[in-house]
């Protein structure tokens, strides 16, 4: 079923020439265009600091589409190009916002309707506040008398620690209402992440086993084969904990472990996710080194040209949810760049009642690539002995569902156009996550032990394996065998 038609809108992209816009946003808009999902009256306004060149950004988008093995229909690309308008301005200069306001008025005239406004901040966090303040001063934050919707979409990381996030939330709330703010965590918009709740709550078999009574521990992994891809300035201010753990991994953990919401409305889901995040046991500063490990891939310091950089490109953490359902179940999280493979997956290890290995009884939710769900069980081997053999039952997206799966950014755009905040992070969730991780950030900042160096193409530092062993397990590293018949394109 096609989603309902969306209202006329202008999407303003701050950072139109950046990596995110070219590698993710424009390709996602291309797919929406090709599927006829963009409103007829829909304009894209690219904000350029230098002389705008629409042909160049369209060519970049085309290269990206080809790289991701999409077929490129030149007519669709031309249609998308025709929607793009440009404003050359400095987003940190309040006066320049008059140019943007004028462009938006002009687009209203062309469309003969008041277009909704979507402001997408695909820019470094260091200039978020300046752009937000400037939008408000130019009257572009949707005043009460303005009979159109104005929404702002903000890329993560939202703040860079607890205090800065709190400050940013307070600042934004002076200029935009919560219902106008869409804090993007594109992992929440992945099809397979959305399926977590359906899988848990629509299958009594799973729902019945979902507790400390049957589950030994949980592992959540999001690793990438790629390194920082030349984004030295960005990454040096971020590191793996802020880039992935604070957002993507904490959100996945909340989906996997939250209680059943009263209903499936955005509010009820957010309420339960928050309760879960707030139930995670706080980390005592003196215990940071027992539950957190950081690593850095070999060659990173040369790449960023900073021989003494201690920025982590890998982080592993053990957490625990202190409630009656989960108390005593270790939750292991890990993320890293330049590792053996690209994989995001959740491994649920069941308790060993047969005195065999825990790895014989696993449920693997494969978020990407080779999306699917696999259950490892034990079966009697045919024959005259009682020999038991591990077997695998699996469901793969590819081969089960026909057609193209919308990618995460397509979903981000569709939901933002429709005003649906279900798959965006609330300010309270963001704060709960920063609060939890702050002791780790503080300890790593003060530590004189640098991150452990690991080899490119490995599974991260040896400390990560040691961490898992300290909590009675090993990381499951072989699950790229889930849905192997349908491999996704290499990263
Ligand atoms: C982003 C991170 O949120 O996710 C990047 O900032 C990372 O560092 C990217 O490369 C990975 O996204 P995906 O969808 O390819 O797993």
Short mmCIF file of N, CA, C and O and ligand atoms in Angstrom, two decimals, residues 24 156 186-187 190 224 226 231 234-235 243-244 248 337 342 344 368 491, ligand 1:
data_model
loop_
_atom_site.label_atom_id
_atom_site.label_comp_id
_atom_site.label_asym_id
_atom_site.label_seq_id
_atom_site.Cartn_x
_atom_site.Cartn_y
_atom_site.Cartn_z
N UNK A 24 23.47 10.39 1.02
CA UNK A 24 22.26 9.80 1.59
C UNK A 24 21.00 10.54 1.20
O UNK A 24 20.03 9.94 0.77
N UNK A 156 22.10 13.75 14.27
CA UNK A 156 22.87 13.46 15.45
C UNK A 156 24.36 13.79 15.20
O UNK A 156 24.73 13.88 14.04
N UNK A 186 18.88 7.67 12.16
CA UNK A 186 18.40 6.95 10.97
C UNK A 186 18.34 5.44 11.19
O UNK A 186 17.69 4.73 10.43
N UNK A 187 18.97 4.93 12.26
CA UNK A 187 18.85 3.49 12.53
C UNK A 187 17.41 3.13 12.90
O UNK A 187 16.95 2.04 12.62
N UNK A 190 15.31 2.29 9.87
CA UNK A 190 15.60 1.10 9.05
C UNK A 190 14.43 0.12 9.20
O UNK A 190 13.96 -0.11 10.32
N UNK A 224 31.56 -1.49 11.14
CA UNK A 224 31.69 -1.09 9.72
C UNK A 224 33.07 -1.43 9.20
O UNK A 224 34.06 -1.29 9.93
N UNK A 226 34.35 0.20 6.68
CA UNK A 226 34.98 1.47 6.29
C UNK A 226 35.59 2.16 7.52
O UNK A 226 35.16 1.94 8.65
N UNK A 231 36.93 11.92 6.91
CA UNK A 231 36.20 12.95 7.66
C UNK A 231 36.92 13.23 8.99
O UNK A 231 36.35 13.15 10.07
N UNK A 234 35.51 16.03 11.42
CA UNK A 234 34.27 15.60 12.07
C UNK A 234 34.58 14.55 13.15
O UNK A 234 34.20 14.69 14.30
N UNK A 235 35.33 13.54 12.75
CA UNK A 235 35.49 12.40 13.65
C UNK A 235 36.33 12.72 14.87
O UNK A 235 36.10 12.20 15.96
N UNK A 243 29.30 8.84 18.37
CA UNK A 243 28.79 8.66 17.01
C UNK A 243 27.75 7.53 16.95
O UNK A 243 26.76 7.64 16.22
N UNK A 244 27.99 6.46 17.68
CA UNK A 244 27.13 5.29 17.54
C UNK A 244 26.44 4.84 18.82
O UNK A 244 25.28 4.48 18.80
N UNK A 248 22.52 5.30 18.02
CA UNK A 248 22.03 4.07 17.38
C UNK A 248 21.94 2.87 18.34
O UNK A 248 20.92 2.19 18.40
N UNK A 337 34.89 1.05 13.60
CA UNK A 337 35.17 1.29 12.19
C UNK A 337 36.39 0.48 11.78
O UNK A 337 37.19 0.10 12.64
N UNK A 342 30.88 -5.37 7.58
CA UNK A 342 29.82 -4.43 7.93
C UNK A 342 28.68 -5.27 8.49
O UNK A 342 28.17 -6.17 7.80
N UNK A 344 25.22 -5.00 11.40
CA UNK A 344 24.48 -4.52 12.57
C UNK A 344 23.54 -5.65 12.93
O UNK A 344 22.75 -6.10 12.10
N UNK A 368 21.31 -5.30 9.31
CA UNK A 368 21.88 -5.05 7.99
C UNK A 368 23.27 -5.64 7.90
O UNK A 368 23.90 -5.78 8.95
N UNK A 491 30.03 -2.78 1.12
CA UNK A 491 30.05 -1.35 1.48
C UNK A 491 31.18 -0.65 0.75
O UNK A 491 32.23 -1.22 0.57
C1 LIG B 1 26.15 7.49 10.95
C2 LIG B 1 27.53 7.65 11.51
O1 LIG B 1 25.19 7.80 11.91
O2 LIG B 1 25.96 6.15 10.51
C3 LIG B 1 28.59 7.24 10.51
O3 LIG B 1 27.73 9.01 11.87
C4 LIG B 1 28.31 5.84 9.98
O4 LIG B 1 29.86 7.27 11.11
C5 LIG B 1 26.86 5.74 9.49
O5 LIG B 1 29.21 5.53 8.93
C6 LIG B 1 26.51 4.31 9.13
O6 LIG B 1 25.19 4.25 8.66
P1 LIG B 1 24.64 2.96 7.92
O7 LIG B 1 23.21 3.23 7.69
O8 LIG B 1 25.45 2.81 6.66
O9 LIG B 1 24.89 1.80 8.82
#
